[in-house]
Amino acid sequence: MAIQTIPTQPFAGQRPGTSGLRKKVAVFTQPRYLENFVQALFDVLHASGSEAQALNGQTLVLGGDGRFYNRTAAQIILKLAAANGVARVLLGRGGILSTPAVSAVIRRRQAFGGIVLSASHNPGGPEGDFGIKYNAGNGGPAKETLTEAVYARTQVVRELRISDAPDIDLDRLGLQQLEHMQVDVIDPVTDYAAVMRELFDFELLRGMFQRGFRVRVDAMNAVGGPYARAILEGELGAPTGTVVHAEPLEDFGGLHPDPNPVNAEDLINHMQGLDAPDFGAAMDGDADRNMVLGRNFVVTPSDSLALMTAHARLIPGYQGGLLGVARSMPTSAAVDRVARALDLPCFETPTGWKFFGNLLDAGCVSLCGEESYGTGSSHVREKDGLWAILFWLNLQGATGQSVETLVREHWRVHGRNYYTRHDYEGIAVDAANALMTDVRAELPALPGRRFGSRQVVLADDFSYTDPVDGSVSGQQGIRLMFDDGARVIFRLSGTGTEGATLRLYLERYEADVAQQDQPVQQALAELAALAEQVAGIRGRTGMTGPTVAT
Ligand code: VG1
Ligand code: CO
């Protein structure tokens, strides 16, 4: 066993996006591609300064969503860590840890940081995507200053420090030695389950299952399976089979673990019909996203956040009330109305969980959410799929009401924010950039302009100044806001690996209960047409409509 110094050449394009570095497996498996990125990360973490204390002698957490290349990548990272002065790695057994579990382990064990191996909701398998993300000592995704420093370092990295020791046994719990570094293989669920026990009324949930409350959780052959099984079926007594597609598979069994009504069609089908369970839910590849459904009823993520905010005091972990709430800019303003009613501070951040970190750390907010099926709280620094599922279960238990009744009552009290996201996938990068540039150029001329019954009151490119550290993030999405509260937002995805994806977010408010039951796409058709008029999406992309509408 020896530590080697190996020369390397920089790769172009190793800039992390909305959530870490994501590339095709074929890109990641090139010799030294992963090594370069991780070495660059370690170099930056070694550098002294306010951003990061030295990595030497520290503990890191390591785990991933189990997709293709997860195990190989874990071995490589361990050997790099051992050669770069890391004292100890807490590794999820089999290289497995969900994203929220990494966050929980970092926080509970006061680790220096952690590495998540996941491309989250992106497809897996040899033809699919792989990803890597660094989380800091607060358990949350690295801030942009750090990811930019890592990117800069990848462009000049010339040397790798790596051990030539044999692979460790990823599946054997307990301590192993790699050079001077200790590898502690831990059960992936234990720490996470302890956090859930502190937040929810497990007695109440056990009683629900005893009385025959029926749940179907679709883990989509991804990493959420072992967590949902251990907690729902193991600890709470839900019948075996409550969690389906529960085995994490390297290619997700061909499923696309991006829970939305399109990809989770099987779950949607099960939730319809006379014999449907009381409650259904799905998680994504790394188990940080959630989709929740009642019998014959799909909950929009933005509504989910609003309802959680409204009812938080019914949940033990939040019975003292919330400090405040935050949502990403494109997320609907449903939660804003609840926050106003409860007199809670409400923050609007750019897309990506990393922007919630400072607000959570500073005690400004307790709940956060994104329209992309992500909700979470101050218990970790990631969005958390199973947490959201347990929250909704606890809420149903505490109120005795069904999902549909809860949501409809919410609309009656607060009004309904009709909401949809249209994704145009696989657009030529140049065409997507040109669209954004051209719409941006039109912005000064838009305020005051009428489109049918609506008038534009604000047209800008969202820029965010972090209230805690004052950092500024510009060009976070083009938004058109109208005099009736409606919004149209254009944004390019920062998680894709092929071409560009345009996301078009549409929202309008409906206070009239008699008007709250329209099909969503119909209710927003006028806004979709307006967006087309402003941006000319069809002409520019040659597409006749969105790839997916959720
Ligand atoms: C998407 C979502 C964003 C989410 C991000 C990571 O980003 O829109 O809300 O935070 O994915 O989620 P983008 O840049 O493609 O729109 V996950 O579960 O993929 O880590
Ligand atoms: Co995810």
XYZ file of C-alpha atoms and ligand atoms in Angstrom:
571
model
C 0.000 0.000 0.000
C 1.391 3.362 -0.952
C 0.198 6.823 -1.777
C 0.869 7.669 -5.389
C 1.186 11.009 -7.090
C -0.142 10.719 -10.617
C -0.023 13.403 -13.302
C -3.344 14.399 -14.848
C -4.812 16.796 -17.402
C -7.827 19.048 -16.753
C -11.201 18.198 -18.332
C -13.371 21.000 -19.653
C -16.893 21.424 -18.332
C -16.616 20.223 -14.726
C -18.794 23.034 -13.431
C -21.472 21.905 -10.940
C -25.032 22.932 -11.858
C -28.204 23.321 -9.797
C -27.213 20.326 -7.700
C -23.682 19.029 -8.211
C -21.820 17.784 -11.264
C -23.992 15.575 -13.488
C -22.816 13.920 -16.678
C -23.458 10.863 -18.757
C -21.921 7.703 -17.279
C -19.722 7.504 -20.385
C -18.244 10.879 -19.452
C -17.792 10.094 -15.761
C -16.094 6.765 -16.400
C -13.323 8.241 -18.544
C -9.992 7.633 -16.817
C -9.331 10.330 -14.199
C -12.588 12.242 -14.814
C -14.035 11.522 -11.365
C -10.544 11.570 -9.826
C -9.849 15.068 -11.150
C -13.066 16.483 -9.765
C -12.602 14.945 -6.332
C -8.938 15.990 -6.188
C -10.000 19.534 -7.079
C -12.584 19.414 -4.295
C -10.016 18.201 -1.780
C -7.521 20.852 -2.916
C -10.106 23.549 -2.308
C -11.100 22.087 1.063
C -7.427 22.051 2.064
C -6.946 25.693 1.241
C -7.279 27.815 4.338
C -9.595 30.810 4.400
C -13.060 31.603 5.619
C -14.793 29.323 3.110
C -13.302 26.115 4.347
C -11.181 24.895 7.186
C -8.469 22.451 6.352
C -9.610 18.958 5.515
C -6.647 17.306 7.250
C -7.604 14.903 10.007
C -11.318 15.348 9.404
C -14.296 13.004 9.008
C -16.249 12.827 5.747
C -19.533 11.059 5.004
C -19.849 9.132 1.742
C -22.793 7.439 0.070
C -24.991 7.484 -2.979
C -28.241 6.419 -4.553
C -26.952 3.036 -5.706
C -27.039 3.787 -9.411
C -24.584 2.324 -11.914
C -20.963 3.330 -11.077
C -21.872 4.125 -7.422
C -19.739 1.295 -6.008
C -16.736 1.915 -8.256
C -16.877 5.647 -7.587
C -17.009 5.024 -3.827
C -13.811 2.945 -3.988
C -12.019 5.628 -5.998
C -13.093 8.403 -3.646
C -11.976 6.411 -0.587
C -8.507 6.008 -2.101
C -8.306 9.703 -2.917
C -9.519 10.612 0.578
C -6.921 8.346 2.214
C -4.172 10.034 0.214
C -5.451 13.541 0.928
C -5.281 13.514 4.695
C -8.867 12.560 5.563
C -8.843 10.748 8.929
C -12.143 8.929 8.732
C -14.944 8.207 6.312
C -18.436 7.218 7.393
C -19.627 5.136 4.485
C -23.172 3.900 3.999
C -23.190 0.107 3.653
C -22.963 -0.917 0.011
C -22.062 2.683 -0.794
C -25.705 3.561 -0.160
C -27.021 6.692 1.524
C -29.997 8.771 0.431
C -29.359 12.494 0.027
C -31.312 13.442 3.181
C -29.546 10.634 5.065
C -26.117 12.046 4.120
C -27.306 15.347 5.528
C -28.564 13.687 8.712
C -25.322 11.747 9.250
C -23.130 14.831 8.700
C -25.154 16.759 11.271
C -25.584 14.063 13.900
C -21.943 12.974 13.777
C -20.590 16.484 13.309
C -18.625 15.484 10.257
C -16.605 17.983 8.262
C -18.758 17.377 5.186
C -19.952 14.681 2.860
C -20.009 13.468 -0.705
C -23.250 12.353 -2.346
C -23.022 10.108 -5.386
C -26.216 10.760 -7.285
C -27.716 12.280 -10.368
C -30.987 12.310 -8.447
C -33.998 12.279 -10.761
C -31.913 11.740 -13.915
C -32.092 8.283 -15.544
C -29.519 5.687 -14.396
C -27.726 2.662 -15.841
C -24.705 2.483 -18.155
C -26.467 4.685 -20.712
C -27.807 7.036 -18.061
C -26.357 9.735 -15.850
C -24.036 9.864 -12.877
C -23.461 12.706 -10.457
C -21.449 13.900 -7.493
C -22.152 16.614 -4.989
C -20.357 17.986 -1.947
C -22.228 18.886 1.235
C -20.667 21.078 3.895
C -20.584 20.700 7.674
C -24.135 22.037 8.061
C -25.278 19.003 6.054
C -26.341 21.097 3.088
C -25.217 21.442 -0.528
C -22.050 23.495 -0.960
C -22.639 27.156 -1.674
C -21.895 28.606 -5.089
C -18.664 30.234 -3.901
C -17.311 26.795 -3.045
C -18.566 25.020 -6.172
C -17.116 27.806 -8.312
C -13.765 27.449 -6.548
C -13.844 23.702 -7.212
C -14.663 24.313 -10.858
C -11.767 26.762 -11.158
C -9.480 24.173 -9.592
C -10.602 21.455 -12.052
C -9.313 23.682 -14.834
C -5.755 23.677 -13.486
C -5.475 20.375 -11.630
C -2.280 18.572 -12.679
C -1.735 15.988 -9.989
C -3.756 13.316 -8.248
C -2.899 11.908 -4.842
C -4.339 8.438 -4.552
C -3.694 5.240 -2.616
C -3.002 2.019 -4.481
C -4.450 -0.067 -1.638
C -6.895 -2.851 -2.512
C -10.641 -2.155 -2.469
C -12.331 -2.187 0.890
C -15.402 -4.343 1.584
C -18.295 -1.924 1.103
C -20.816 -4.361 2.517
C -19.189 -5.223 5.869
C -20.400 -3.068 8.752
C -17.716 -1.724 11.060
C -14.183 -0.448 10.848
C -11.625 -1.060 8.117
C -8.314 0.633 7.525
C -7.152 2.262 4.302
C -3.632 3.723 4.657
C -3.935 5.950 7.745
C -7.626 6.482 7.172
C -10.403 4.684 8.998
C -13.419 3.590 6.995
C -16.472 3.066 9.158
C -19.200 1.258 7.224
C -22.494 2.296 8.817
C -26.072 1.178 8.448
C -27.576 3.704 6.009
C -30.919 3.999 7.816
C -30.098 4.243 11.557
C -29.220 7.944 11.894
C -31.976 9.025 9.543
C -34.632 6.983 11.349
C -33.581 8.563 14.651
C -34.259 12.011 13.197
C -37.717 10.956 11.965
C -38.583 9.552 15.401
C -37.912 12.972 16.921
C -40.297 14.743 14.546
C -43.361 12.587 14.075
C -45.928 10.869 16.270
C -44.895 7.269 15.644
C -47.503 5.992 18.150
C -50.265 7.652 16.169
C -48.908 6.250 12.905
C -48.679 2.743 14.363
C -52.305 3.017 15.424
C -53.327 4.079 11.922
C -51.702 1.021 10.377
C -53.207 -1.212 13.054
C -56.642 0.066 12.185
C -56.033 -0.773 8.534
C -54.999 2.544 7.016
C -53.623 1.649 3.585
C -50.594 3.208 1.997
C -48.632 2.609 -1.193
C -45.153 4.076 -1.392
C -43.360 3.694 -4.720
C -39.593 3.873 -4.219
C -39.076 3.549 -7.987
C -36.250 0.993 -7.547
C -34.147 3.763 -6.080
C -32.498 4.501 -2.759
C -35.644 5.439 -0.822
C -36.743 1.791 -0.678
C -34.637 0.623 2.284
C -35.570 3.723 4.286
C -39.292 3.467 3.633
C -39.270 -0.248 4.350
C -37.353 0.070 7.609
C -39.508 2.896 8.925
C -42.992 2.189 7.526
C -43.025 -1.592 7.412
C -40.409 -2.235 10.097
C -41.030 0.326 12.768
C -44.573 1.491 12.142
C -46.107 -1.877 11.358
C -47.397 -1.149 7.871
C -48.088 -4.410 6.021
C -45.287 -5.940 3.964
C -45.683 -4.728 0.403
C -46.662 -1.206 1.437
C -43.402 -0.100 -0.165
C -43.130 -1.212 -3.786
C -40.132 -1.128 -6.127
C -38.203 -1.094 -2.859
C -34.890 -2.601 -3.986
C -32.338 -0.032 -5.175
C -31.253 -1.153 -8.663
C -28.308 0.150 -10.672
C -30.570 1.122 -13.573
C -33.705 1.722 -11.458
C -35.185 -1.266 -13.270
C -35.721 0.948 -16.283
C -37.991 3.296 -14.312
C -37.349 7.007 -14.467
C -37.123 7.901 -10.780
C -38.482 11.403 -11.223
C -41.751 11.298 -9.335
C -44.416 13.190 -11.199
C -47.760 12.083 -12.561
C -46.115 11.124 -15.874
C -43.223 8.970 -14.623
C -45.117 7.479 -11.693
C -47.948 6.284 -13.869
C -48.150 2.933 -12.104
C -48.743 4.653 -8.769
C -51.321 6.986 -10.291
C -53.191 3.966 -11.632
C -53.146 2.281 -8.227
C -54.501 5.403 -6.599
C -57.536 5.400 -8.849
C -60.473 3.109 -8.613
C -62.589 1.750 -5.820
C -59.970 -0.320 -4.043
C -57.306 2.398 -4.020
C -55.222 2.822 -0.854
C -55.874 5.824 1.396
C -52.561 7.444 0.638
C -49.899 7.108 -2.038
C -46.439 8.558 -2.468
C -43.290 8.252 -4.550
C -39.692 9.357 -4.172
C -36.932 10.077 -6.679
C -33.510 8.500 -7.298
C -31.860 9.859 -4.165
C -35.059 10.031 -2.090
C -35.065 13.771 -1.575
C -38.159 14.382 -3.711
C -41.697 13.320 -2.968
C -45.005 13.155 -4.722
C -48.062 12.670 -2.524
C -51.492 11.497 -3.567
C -54.802 10.768 -2.004
C -57.343 8.389 -3.432
C -57.945 9.712 -6.936
C -56.232 12.945 -6.068
C -52.750 14.285 -6.859
C -51.278 16.992 -4.637
C -49.318 19.743 -6.395
C -45.932 20.225 -4.674
C -46.527 23.939 -4.190
C -49.842 23.174 -2.488
C -48.113 20.558 -0.358
C -45.752 23.188 1.019
C -48.653 25.546 1.702
C -50.634 22.874 3.556
C -47.638 21.792 5.592
C -47.138 25.396 6.635
C -50.787 25.814 7.539
C -50.930 22.651 9.671
C -47.377 22.419 11.022
C -48.435 22.826 14.645
C -50.271 19.503 14.475
C -46.958 17.705 13.968
C -44.890 17.112 17.142
C -41.628 18.384 15.626
C -43.247 21.698 14.747
C -45.804 22.126 17.514
C -44.058 25.246 18.758
C -44.764 26.913 15.418
C -42.546 27.818 12.493
C -39.841 30.465 12.342
C -40.632 31.235 8.729
C -40.912 29.570 5.338
C -39.062 29.736 2.041
C -39.834 28.697 -1.497
C -37.892 28.824 -4.725
C -38.944 31.631 -7.040
C -40.803 29.450 -9.594
C -42.735 27.655 -6.817
C -46.317 28.894 -6.594
C -47.231 31.644 -4.176
C -49.721 29.397 -2.347
C -47.413 29.270 0.668
C -47.090 33.072 0.672
C -50.800 33.361 1.423
C -50.543 30.997 4.379
C -47.475 32.803 5.661
C -49.344 36.099 5.494
C -52.313 34.618 7.337
C -50.024 33.231 10.061
C -47.830 36.311 10.124
C -44.729 34.291 9.228
C -41.693 35.567 7.333
C -41.670 34.168 3.789
C -38.563 34.091 1.589
C -38.186 33.646 -2.162
C -34.896 32.077 -3.322
C -33.444 30.895 -6.626
C -33.995 27.292 -7.711
C -31.824 24.715 -5.916
C -31.737 23.613 -2.297
C -28.344 25.221 -1.673
C -30.075 28.601 -1.424
C -32.119 27.515 1.608
C -29.018 26.624 3.653
C -28.229 30.070 5.013
C -31.870 30.789 5.883
C -32.121 27.501 7.772
C -28.767 27.948 9.514
C -29.643 31.496 10.577
C -32.972 30.376 12.031
C -35.006 32.433 9.549
C -37.117 29.513 8.315
C -38.316 26.082 9.400
C -39.929 24.778 6.194
C -38.775 25.081 2.574
C -40.103 23.842 -0.711
C -39.742 23.766 -4.459
C -42.296 23.160 -7.176
C -40.165 20.254 -8.403
C -41.567 17.830 -5.808
C -39.166 18.926 -3.082
C -40.105 19.793 0.497
C -38.028 19.797 3.631
C -37.347 21.424 6.955
C -34.687 22.461 9.413
C -34.203 18.822 10.532
C -31.597 18.402 7.754
C -30.240 20.676 5.024
C -31.684 18.795 2.048
C -35.151 18.253 0.783
C -36.478 15.000 2.149
C -38.880 12.611 0.443
C -39.702 10.232 3.285
C -39.965 13.114 5.749
C -42.686 14.607 3.538
C -44.470 11.256 3.367
C -44.388 10.916 7.172
C -45.556 14.533 7.536
C -48.604 13.848 5.364
C -49.330 10.587 7.182
C -49.091 12.329 10.542
C -51.311 15.123 9.245
C -53.990 12.665 8.120
C -53.771 10.874 11.458
C -53.989 14.084 13.467
C -56.950 15.514 11.541
C -58.726 12.310 10.579
C -59.167 13.849 7.132
C -58.304 12.505 3.717
C -55.766 14.118 1.420
C -58.468 15.390 -0.884
C -60.539 16.892 1.928
C -57.468 18.597 3.371
C -56.498 20.145 0.030
C -60.002 21.240 -0.944
C -60.541 22.816 2.455
C -57.234 24.614 2.011
C -58.352 26.012 -1.340
C -61.637 27.115 0.175
C -59.879 29.055 2.924
C -56.829 30.385 1.084
C -57.829 30.137 -2.583
C -56.247 27.897 -5.207
C -53.066 28.649 -7.101
C -53.447 26.828 -10.402
C -49.960 25.738 -11.300
C -48.113 23.830 -14.001
C -44.585 23.393 -15.318
C -43.958 22.710 -19.003
C -40.567 21.188 -19.805
C -39.147 21.404 -23.306
C -36.338 18.856 -23.233
C -33.406 18.268 -25.549
C -33.432 21.688 -27.208
C -30.281 22.782 -29.022
C -28.217 24.767 -26.517
C -27.863 27.722 -28.903
C -31.608 27.924 -29.517
C -32.326 27.811 -25.779
C -29.773 30.509 -25.018
C -31.066 32.682 -27.859
C -34.602 32.383 -26.513
C -33.529 33.550 -23.078
C -31.389 36.367 -24.459
C -34.176 37.619 -26.710
C -36.858 37.527 -24.017
C -34.429 39.239 -21.645
C -33.955 42.000 -24.212
C -37.725 42.500 -24.398
C -38.167 42.870 -20.643
C -37.918 46.681 -20.405
C -40.763 47.032 -22.929
C -43.161 44.638 -21.188
C -44.425 46.415 -18.041
C -47.767 48.032 -18.795
C -48.381 45.876 -21.853
C -51.769 44.126 -22.052
C -52.321 40.500 -22.973
C -56.068 39.932 -23.165
C -57.516 40.856 -19.791
C -54.116 40.926 -18.099
C -51.528 43.638 -17.772
C -47.838 43.094 -17.032
C -46.848 44.760 -13.763
C -43.298 43.451 -13.534
C -40.893 41.845 -15.982
C -37.386 40.997 -14.838
C -34.639 38.445 -14.590
C -34.748 37.245 -10.996
C -31.722 38.244 -8.976
C -31.291 37.105 -5.386
C -29.382 38.774 -2.610
C -28.881 36.311 0.210
C -30.181 38.089 3.340
C -27.637 36.280 5.514
C -24.314 36.633 3.704
C -25.197 39.290 1.133
C -24.065 37.191 -1.829
C -25.818 37.953 -5.103
C -26.996 35.367 -7.662
C -28.203 36.857 -10.923
C -30.101 35.513 -13.949
C -32.110 33.006 -11.938
C -35.153 32.972 -14.196
C -37.157 35.437 -16.258
C -40.457 36.322 -14.675
C -43.496 38.144 -15.965
C -45.954 39.141 -13.282
C -49.486 40.317 -14.001
C -51.977 42.580 -12.309
C -54.182 39.623 -11.261
C -51.284 37.850 -9.518
C -50.633 35.463 -12.423
C -47.005 34.649 -13.279
C -45.122 33.262 -16.263
C -41.515 32.187 -15.700
C -38.823 31.026 -18.113
C -35.733 29.193 -16.882
C -33.126 26.843 -18.263
C -32.498 23.652 -16.316
C -29.174 23.227 -14.558
C -29.350 19.472 -14.002
C -29.657 18.033 -17.503
C -26.882 16.277 -19.384
C -28.114 16.480 -22.960
C -28.804 19.705 -24.849
C -30.844 22.257 -22.946
C -34.168 22.000 -21.133
C -36.457 25.002 -21.047
C -38.777 25.139 -18.069
C -41.896 27.234 -18.404
C -43.745 27.792 -15.125
C -47.344 29.022 -15.188
C -49.444 30.144 -12.268
C -52.678 31.952 -11.584
C -54.774 32.474 -8.496
C -58.427 31.498 -8.121
C -60.326 32.587 -5.013
C -63.780 31.511 -6.218
C -64.568 28.030 -4.873
C -66.930 27.394 -7.792
C -63.988 27.868 -10.171
C -61.485 25.703 -8.305
C -62.200 22.406 -10.009
C -61.017 22.986 -13.569
C -58.474 20.737 -15.246
C -55.122 22.441 -14.563
C -53.921 22.644 -18.169
C -57.213 24.154 -19.210
C -57.145 26.671 -16.387
C -53.680 27.775 -17.519
C -54.119 27.519 -21.303
C -54.386 31.277 -21.705
C -51.095 31.816 -19.883
C -49.415 29.112 -21.960
C -50.524 30.891 -25.125
C -49.238 34.166 -23.723
C -45.836 32.599 -23.005
C -45.725 31.309 -26.553
C -46.516 34.781 -27.855
C -43.682 36.314 -25.829
C -41.025 33.653 -26.388
C -41.945 31.874 -29.623
C -40.958 28.527 -28.152
C -42.465 26.441 -30.935
C -40.873 28.314 -33.769
C -37.478 28.265 -32.099
C -37.488 24.622 -31.059
C -39.596 23.065 -33.773
C -41.543 21.373 -30.965
C -45.321 21.438 -31.002
C -45.653 21.278 -27.237
C -43.797 20.459 -24.023
C -42.073 17.103 -23.539
C -43.643 16.867 -20.088
C -46.263 18.949 -18.344
C -46.491 18.464 -14.598
C -34.201 20.731 -10.846
C -35.368 21.380 -10.131
C -34.898 22.065 -8.848
C -34.163 21.042 -7.980
C -33.047 20.394 -8.769
C -32.348 19.302 -7.994
O -33.262 21.723 -11.232
O -36.007 22.306 -10.967
O -35.994 22.610 -8.181
O -33.627 21.671 -6.845
O -33.564 19.814 -9.966
O -33.244 18.332 -7.575
P -33.179 22.316 -12.716
O -32.008 23.251 -12.704
O -33.042 21.153 -13.635
O -34.482 23.003 -12.945
V -32.721 16.725 -7.495
O -33.876 15.860 -6.616
O -32.531 16.356 -9.067
O -31.249 16.856 -6.722
Co -33.285 14.146 -5.928
